[in-house]
mmCIF file with all atom_site columns, C-alpha atoms in Angstrom:
data_model
loop_
_atom_site.group_PDB
_atom_site.id
_atom_site.type_symbol
_atom_site.label_atom_id
_atom_site.label_alt_id
_atom_site.label_comp_id
_atom_site.label_asym_id
_atom_site.label_entity_id
_atom_site.label_seq_id
_atom_site.pdbx_PDB_ins_code
_atom_site.Cartn_x
_atom_site.Cartn_y
_atom_site.Cartn_z
_atom_site.occupancy
_atom_site.B_iso_or_equiv
_atom_site.pdbx_formal_charge
_atom_site.auth_seq_id
_atom_site.auth_comp_id
_atom_site.auth_asym_id
_atom_site.auth_atom_id
_atom_site.pdbx_PDB_model_num
ATOM 1   C CA . MET Y 1 1   ? 21.310 -13.068 -30.907 1.00 0.00 ? 209 MET Y CA 1
ATOM 2   C CA . VAL Y 1 2   ? 23.513 -16.294 -31.044 1.00 0.00 ? 210 VAL Y CA 1
ATOM 3   C CA . THR Y 1 3   ? 27.580 -16.109 -31.747 1.00 0.00 ? 211 THR Y CA 1
ATOM 4   C CA . TRP Y 1 4   ? 28.554 -16.698 -34.988 1.00 0.00 ? 212 TRP Y CA 1
ATOM 5   C CA . THR Y 1 5   ? 30.102 -20.582 -35.038 1.00 0.00 ? 213 THR Y CA 1
ATOM 6   C CA . ALA Y 1 6   ? 34.122 -20.767 -36.021 1.00 0.00 ? 214 ALA Y CA 1
ATOM 7   C CA . ASP Y 1 7   ? 32.479 -22.770 -39.085 1.00 0.00 ? 215 ASP Y CA 1
ATOM 8   C CA . GLU Y 1 8   ? 30.021 -19.803 -40.083 1.00 0.00 ? 216 GLU Y CA 1
ATOM 9   C CA . VAL Y 1 9   ? 32.789 -17.458 -39.552 1.00 0.00 ? 217 VAL Y CA 1
ATOM 10  C CA . GLY Y 1 10  ? 35.098 -19.718 -42.141 1.00 0.00 ? 218 GLY Y CA 1
ATOM 11  C CA . LEU Y 1 11  ? 32.694 -19.985 -44.819 1.00 0.00 ? 219 LEU Y CA 1
ATOM 12  C CA . ILE Y 1 12  ? 31.662 -15.930 -44.784 1.00 0.00 ? 220 ILE Y CA 1
ATOM 13  C CA . GLY Y 1 13  ? 35.399 -15.429 -44.552 1.00 0.00 ? 221 GLY Y CA 1
ATOM 14  C CA . ALA Y 1 14  ? 35.996 -17.194 -47.555 1.00 0.00 ? 222 ALA Y CA 1
ATOM 15  C CA . ALA Y 1 15  ? 33.383 -16.184 -49.728 1.00 0.00 ? 223 ALA Y CA 1
ATOM 16  C CA . GLY Y 1 16  ? 34.680 -13.521 -52.135 1.00 0.00 ? 224 GLY Y CA 1
ATOM 17  C CA . GLU Y 1 17  ? 31.010 -12.129 -51.876 1.00 0.00 ? 225 GLU Y CA 1
ATOM 18  C CA . LEU Y 1 18  ? 28.183 -12.641 -49.473 1.00 0.00 ? 226 LEU Y CA 1
ATOM 19  C CA . GLU Y 1 19  ? 24.653 -11.930 -50.756 1.00 0.00 ? 227 GLU Y CA 1
ATOM 20  C CA . ILE Y 1 20  ? 22.280 -9.642  -48.492 1.00 0.00 ? 228 ILE Y CA 1
ATOM 21  C CA . ALA Y 1 21  ? 18.489 -8.744  -48.309 1.00 0.00 ? 229 ALA Y CA 1
ATOM 22  C CA . VAL Y 1 22  ? 16.967 -6.748  -46.461 1.00 0.00 ? 230 VAL Y CA 1
ATOM 23  C CA . ARG Y 1 23  ? 13.915 -7.772  -44.806 1.00 0.00 ? 231 ARG Y CA 1
ATOM 24  C CA . ARG Y 1 24  ? 10.721 -6.142  -44.835 1.00 0.00 ? 232 ARG Y CA 1
ATOM 25  C CA . THR Y 1 25  ? 8.652  -4.964  -42.390 1.00 0.00 ? 233 THR Y CA 1
ATOM 26  C CA . ASP Y 1 26  ? 6.318  -7.893  -43.411 1.00 0.00 ? 234 ASP Y CA 1
ATOM 27  C CA . GLY Y 1 27  ? 9.163  -10.272 -42.955 1.00 0.00 ? 235 GLY Y CA 1
ATOM 28  C CA . SER Y 1 28  ? 9.676  -10.652 -46.559 1.00 0.00 ? 236 SER Y CA 1
ATOM 29  C CA . LEU Y 1 29  ? 12.758 -10.286 -48.240 1.00 0.00 ? 237 LEU Y CA 1
ATOM 30  C CA . ARG Y 1 30  ? 14.103 -7.570  -50.674 1.00 0.00 ? 238 ARG Y CA 1
ATOM 31  C CA . ARG Y 1 31  ? 16.107 -8.681  -53.766 1.00 0.00 ? 239 ARG Y CA 1
ATOM 32  C CA . TRP Y 1 32  ? 19.977 -10.675 -52.944 1.00 0.00 ? 240 TRP Y CA 1
ATOM 33  C CA . VAL Y 1 33  ? 22.658 -7.807  -53.631 1.00 0.00 ? 241 VAL Y CA 1
ATOM 34  C CA . PRO Y 1 34  ? 26.399 -9.192  -53.524 1.00 0.00 ? 242 PRO Y CA 1
ATOM 35  C CA . ILE Y 1 35  ? 28.526 -7.062  -51.605 1.00 0.00 ? 243 ILE Y CA 1
ATOM 36  C CA . TRP Y 1 36  ? 31.941 -7.810  -50.571 1.00 0.00 ? 244 TRP Y CA 1
ATOM 37  C CA . VAL Y 1 37  ? 32.947 -8.952  -46.713 1.00 0.00 ? 245 VAL Y CA 1
ATOM 38  C CA . VAL Y 1 38  ? 35.099 -9.035  -43.899 1.00 0.00 ? 246 VAL Y CA 1
ATOM 39  C CA . CYS Y 1 39  ? 35.464 -10.969 -40.895 1.00 0.00 ? 247 CYS Y CA 1
ATOM 40  C CA . VAL Y 1 40  ? 37.647 -9.753  -37.625 1.00 0.00 ? 248 VAL Y CA 1
ATOM 41  C CA . GLY Y 1 41  ? 38.208 -12.164 -34.908 1.00 0.00 ? 249 GLY Y CA 1
ATOM 42  C CA . PRO Y 1 42  ? 34.345 -13.618 -34.702 1.00 0.00 ? 250 PRO Y CA 1
ATOM 43  C CA . GLN Y 1 43  ? 32.229 -10.660 -36.028 1.00 0.00 ? 251 GLN Y CA 1
ATOM 44  C CA . VAL Y 1 44  ? 31.402 -9.996  -39.530 1.00 0.00 ? 252 VAL Y CA 1
ATOM 45  C CA . TYR Y 1 45  ? 31.394 -6.850  -41.513 1.00 0.00 ? 253 TYR Y CA 1
ATOM 46  C CA . VAL Y 1 46  ? 30.435 -5.418  -44.628 1.00 0.00 ? 254 VAL Y CA 1
ATOM 47  C CA . ARG Y 1 47  ? 30.841 -1.724  -46.114 1.00 0.00 ? 255 ARG Y CA 1
ATOM 48  C CA . SER Y 1 48  ? 29.128 0.181   -49.057 1.00 0.00 ? 256 SER Y CA 1
ATOM 49  C CA . TRP Y 1 49  ? 31.257 2.561   -50.932 1.00 0.00 ? 257 TRP Y CA 1
ATOM 50  C CA . TYR Y 1 50  ? 29.773 5.625   -49.678 1.00 0.00 ? 258 TYR Y CA 1
ATOM 51  C CA . ARG Y 1 51  ? 27.129 6.389   -47.248 1.00 0.00 ? 259 ARG Y CA 1
ATOM 52  C CA . ARG Y 1 52  ? 23.760 6.725   -48.955 1.00 0.00 ? 260 ARG Y CA 1
ATOM 53  C CA . ASP Y 1 53  ? 19.551 6.787   -47.754 1.00 0.00 ? 261 ASP Y CA 1
ATOM 54  C CA . THR Y 1 54  ? 18.861 4.365   -51.307 1.00 0.00 ? 262 THR Y CA 1
ATOM 55  C CA . GLY Y 1 55  ? 19.520 0.860   -52.288 1.00 0.00 ? 263 GLY Y CA 1
ATOM 56  C CA . TRP Y 1 56  ? 20.373 -1.787  -49.960 1.00 0.00 ? 264 TRP Y CA 1
ATOM 57  C CA . PHE Y 1 57  ? 22.543 0.471   -47.764 1.00 0.00 ? 265 PHE Y CA 1
ATOM 58  C CA . GLY Y 1 58  ? 19.150 2.755   -46.975 1.00 0.00 ? 266 GLY Y CA 1
ATOM 59  C CA . GLN Y 1 59  ? 17.498 -0.005  -46.878 1.00 0.00 ? 267 GLN Y CA 1
ATOM 60  C CA . VAL Y 1 60  ? 19.172 -2.274  -44.134 1.00 0.00 ? 268 VAL Y CA 1
ATOM 61  C CA . LEU Y 1 61  ? 19.579 1.220   -41.922 1.00 0.00 ? 269 LEU Y CA 1
ATOM 62  C CA . ARG Y 1 62  ? 15.806 1.212   -41.751 1.00 0.00 ? 270 ARG Y CA 1
ATOM 63  C CA . SER Y 1 63  ? 15.282 -2.148  -41.408 1.00 0.00 ? 271 SER Y CA 1
ATOM 64  C CA . LEU Y 1 64  ? 18.387 -3.357  -39.207 1.00 0.00 ? 272 LEU Y CA 1
ATOM 65  C CA . GLN Y 1 65  ? 17.523 -6.490  -40.303 1.00 0.00 ? 273 GLN Y CA 1
ATOM 66  C CA . ALA Y 1 66  ? 18.420 -8.958  -43.429 1.00 0.00 ? 274 ALA Y CA 1
ATOM 67  C CA . ALA Y 1 67  ? 19.278 -12.292 -44.372 1.00 0.00 ? 275 ALA Y CA 1
ATOM 68  C CA . ILE Y 1 68  ? 22.586 -13.500 -45.682 1.00 0.00 ? 276 ILE Y CA 1
ATOM 69  C CA . ARG Y 1 69  ? 23.959 -16.418 -47.765 1.00 0.00 ? 277 ARG Y CA 1
ATOM 70  C CA . VAL Y 1 70  ? 27.753 -17.694 -49.149 1.00 0.00 ? 278 VAL Y CA 1
ATOM 71  C CA . PRO Y 1 71  ? 27.820 -21.215 -50.238 1.00 0.00 ? 279 PRO Y CA 1
ATOM 72  C CA . GLY Y 1 72  ? 27.035 -23.633 -47.410 1.00 0.00 ? 280 GLY Y CA 1
ATOM 73  C CA . LEU Y 1 73  ? 25.193 -21.098 -45.287 1.00 0.00 ? 281 LEU Y CA 1
ATOM 74  C CA . GLN Y 1 74  ? 22.202 -19.060 -45.333 1.00 0.00 ? 282 GLN Y CA 1
ATOM 75  C CA . ALA Y 1 75  ? 21.479 -16.913 -41.817 1.00 0.00 ? 283 ALA Y CA 1
ATOM 76  C CA . ASP Y 1 76  ? 19.079 -13.801 -40.351 1.00 0.00 ? 284 ASP Y CA 1
ATOM 77  C CA . VAL Y 1 77  ? 20.921 -11.015 -39.366 1.00 0.00 ? 285 VAL Y CA 1
ATOM 78  C CA . ALA Y 1 78  ? 20.633 -8.118  -37.212 1.00 0.00 ? 286 ALA Y CA 1
ATOM 79  C CA . VAL Y 1 79  ? 22.724 -5.126  -38.336 1.00 0.00 ? 287 VAL Y CA 1
ATOM 80  C CA . SER Y 1 80  ? 24.383 -2.646  -36.486 1.00 0.00 ? 288 SER Y CA 1
ATOM 81  C CA . ASP Y 1 81  ? 25.808 0.811   -37.808 1.00 0.00 ? 289 ASP Y CA 1
ATOM 82  C CA . VAL Y 1 82  ? 29.170 0.708   -36.368 1.00 0.00 ? 290 VAL Y CA 1
ATOM 83  C CA . GLY Y 1 83  ? 30.653 3.647   -38.494 1.00 0.00 ? 291 GLY Y CA 1
ATOM 84  C CA . VAL Y 1 84  ? 34.305 3.832   -37.925 1.00 0.00 ? 292 VAL Y CA 1
ATOM 85  C CA . SER Y 1 85  ? 34.323 2.521   -34.753 1.00 0.00 ? 293 SER Y CA 1
ATOM 86  C CA . MET Y 1 86  ? 36.529 -0.495  -35.916 1.00 0.00 ? 294 MET Y CA 1
ATOM 87  C CA . ARG Y 1 87  ? 37.945 1.495   -38.786 1.00 0.00 ? 295 ARG Y CA 1
ATOM 88  C CA . ALA Y 1 88  ? 41.871 0.454   -38.646 1.00 0.00 ? 296 ALA Y CA 1
ATOM 89  C CA . GLU Y 1 89  ? 40.627 -3.473  -37.759 1.00 0.00 ? 297 GLU Y CA 1
ATOM 90  C CA . VAL Y 1 90  ? 38.155 -3.859  -40.691 1.00 0.00 ? 298 VAL Y CA 1
ATOM 91  C CA . ASP Y 1 91  ? 40.399 -1.354  -42.972 1.00 0.00 ? 299 ASP Y CA 1
ATOM 92  C CA . ALA Y 1 92  ? 43.334 -4.325  -42.556 1.00 0.00 ? 300 ALA Y CA 1
ATOM 93  C CA . ALA Y 1 93  ? 40.660 -6.885  -42.812 1.00 0.00 ? 301 ALA Y CA 1
ATOM 94  C CA . TYR Y 1 94  ? 39.819 -5.340  -46.331 1.00 0.00 ? 302 TYR Y CA 1
ATOM 95  C CA . ARG Y 1 95  ? 43.376 -4.947  -47.667 1.00 0.00 ? 303 ARG Y CA 1
ATOM 96  C CA . ASN Y 1 96  ? 44.361 -8.765  -46.284 1.00 0.00 ? 304 ASN Y CA 1
ATOM 97  C CA . LYS Y 1 97  ? 41.081 -10.272 -48.216 1.00 0.00 ? 305 LYS Y CA 1
ATOM 98  C CA . TYR Y 1 98  ? 40.846 -8.534  -51.455 1.00 0.00 ? 306 TYR Y CA 1
ATOM 99  C CA . GLY Y 1 99  ? 44.624 -7.112  -51.757 1.00 0.00 ? 307 GLY Y CA 1
ATOM 100 C CA . PRO Y 1 100 ? 45.696 -3.440  -51.735 1.00 0.00 ? 308 PRO Y CA 1
ATOM 101 C CA . ALA Y 1 101 ? 44.307 -2.463  -55.148 1.00 0.00 ? 309 ALA Y CA 1
ATOM 102 C CA . GLY Y 1 102 ? 41.204 -4.506  -55.090 1.00 0.00 ? 310 GLY Y CA 1
ATOM 103 C CA . ALA Y 1 103 ? 40.244 -2.984  -51.440 1.00 0.00 ? 311 ALA Y CA 1
ATOM 104 C CA . GLU Y 1 104 ? 41.099 0.772   -52.408 1.00 0.00 ? 312 GLU Y CA 1
ATOM 105 C CA . SER Y 1 105 ? 37.754 1.662   -52.615 1.00 0.00 ? 313 SER Y CA 1
ATOM 106 C CA . MET Y 1 106 ? 37.183 0.293   -49.259 1.00 0.00 ? 314 MET Y CA 1
ATOM 107 C CA . VAL Y 1 107 ? 39.479 1.717   -47.167 1.00 0.00 ? 315 VAL Y CA 1
ATOM 108 C CA . THR Y 1 108 ? 38.351 5.026   -47.723 1.00 0.00 ? 316 THR Y CA 1
ATOM 109 C CA . GLU Y 1 109 ? 37.054 7.589   -45.749 1.00 0.00 ? 317 GLU Y CA 1
ATOM 110 C CA . SER Y 1 110 ? 33.545 7.862   -47.347 1.00 0.00 ? 318 SER Y CA 1
ATOM 111 C CA . ALA Y 1 111 ? 33.767 4.003   -47.109 1.00 0.00 ? 319 ALA Y CA 1
ATOM 112 C CA . ALA Y 1 112 ? 34.821 3.357   -43.432 1.00 0.00 ? 320 ALA Y CA 1
ATOM 113 C CA . ALA Y 1 113 ? 31.680 5.831   -42.543 1.00 0.00 ? 321 ALA Y CA 1
ATOM 114 C CA . THR Y 1 114 ? 29.410 2.578   -43.987 1.00 0.00 ? 322 THR Y CA 1
ATOM 115 C CA . THR Y 1 115 ? 30.807 -0.067  -41.717 1.00 0.00 ? 323 THR Y CA 1
ATOM 116 C CA . LEU Y 1 116 ? 27.721 -2.614  -41.002 1.00 0.00 ? 324 LEU Y CA 1
ATOM 117 C CA . ARG Y 1 117 ? 28.336 -5.052  -38.268 1.00 0.00 ? 325 ARG Y CA 1
ATOM 118 C CA . LEU Y 1 118 ? 26.246 -8.369  -39.034 1.00 0.00 ? 326 LEU Y CA 1
ATOM 119 C CA . SER Y 1 119 ? 25.311 -10.343 -35.814 1.00 0.00 ? 327 SER Y CA 1
ATOM 120 C CA . ARG Y 1 120 ? 23.642 -14.089 -36.123 1.00 0.00 ? 328 ARG Y CA 1
ATOM 121 C CA . VAL Y 1 121 ? 19.954 -14.470 -34.865 1.00 0.00 ? 329 VAL Y CA 1
ATOM 122 C CA . ALA Y 1 122 ? 18.007 -17.298 -34.333 1.00 0.00 ? 330 ALA Y CA 1
ATOM 123 C CA . LEU Y 1 123 ? 16.019 -18.469 -36.630 1.00 0.00 ? 331 LEU Y CA 1
#
C-alpha cells in the first residue's frame, strides 16, 4: 500500500461522490457505483446506509479490493472494515461535507457500523 498524496486527498475530498467498482477474483471490475465519501486527515472513508451482504457493500467486504474514481483520479484501493472505531471523526466529516440534513442518514448507528477505510495501493 502507498499513502494518499495531498493532491489525491484534495480531489477525493472535493468530490460530491466517488464511484467504486469492486474487484472480482479474476481481477475484473464490477459495475461502478456512486457513493458519498469523506476524508479524515490523509485517510479516505465511505459508508453505506446499513450493513448488508448484498450489493456493492457485501461484494467489497468479500473482496476487500476495489477501484475508485473521482474527476481527475482513478485508483486501486484495499478496503478495511473499521466499523465504529472512527465514529466521531467520520460522523463529523459527513456532517461538515454534506450538511446536517444531508448527512443525517450517514451518521446513524447502522451507518457507522458500515464504515470502510480505502487505502491506496500501487498499480
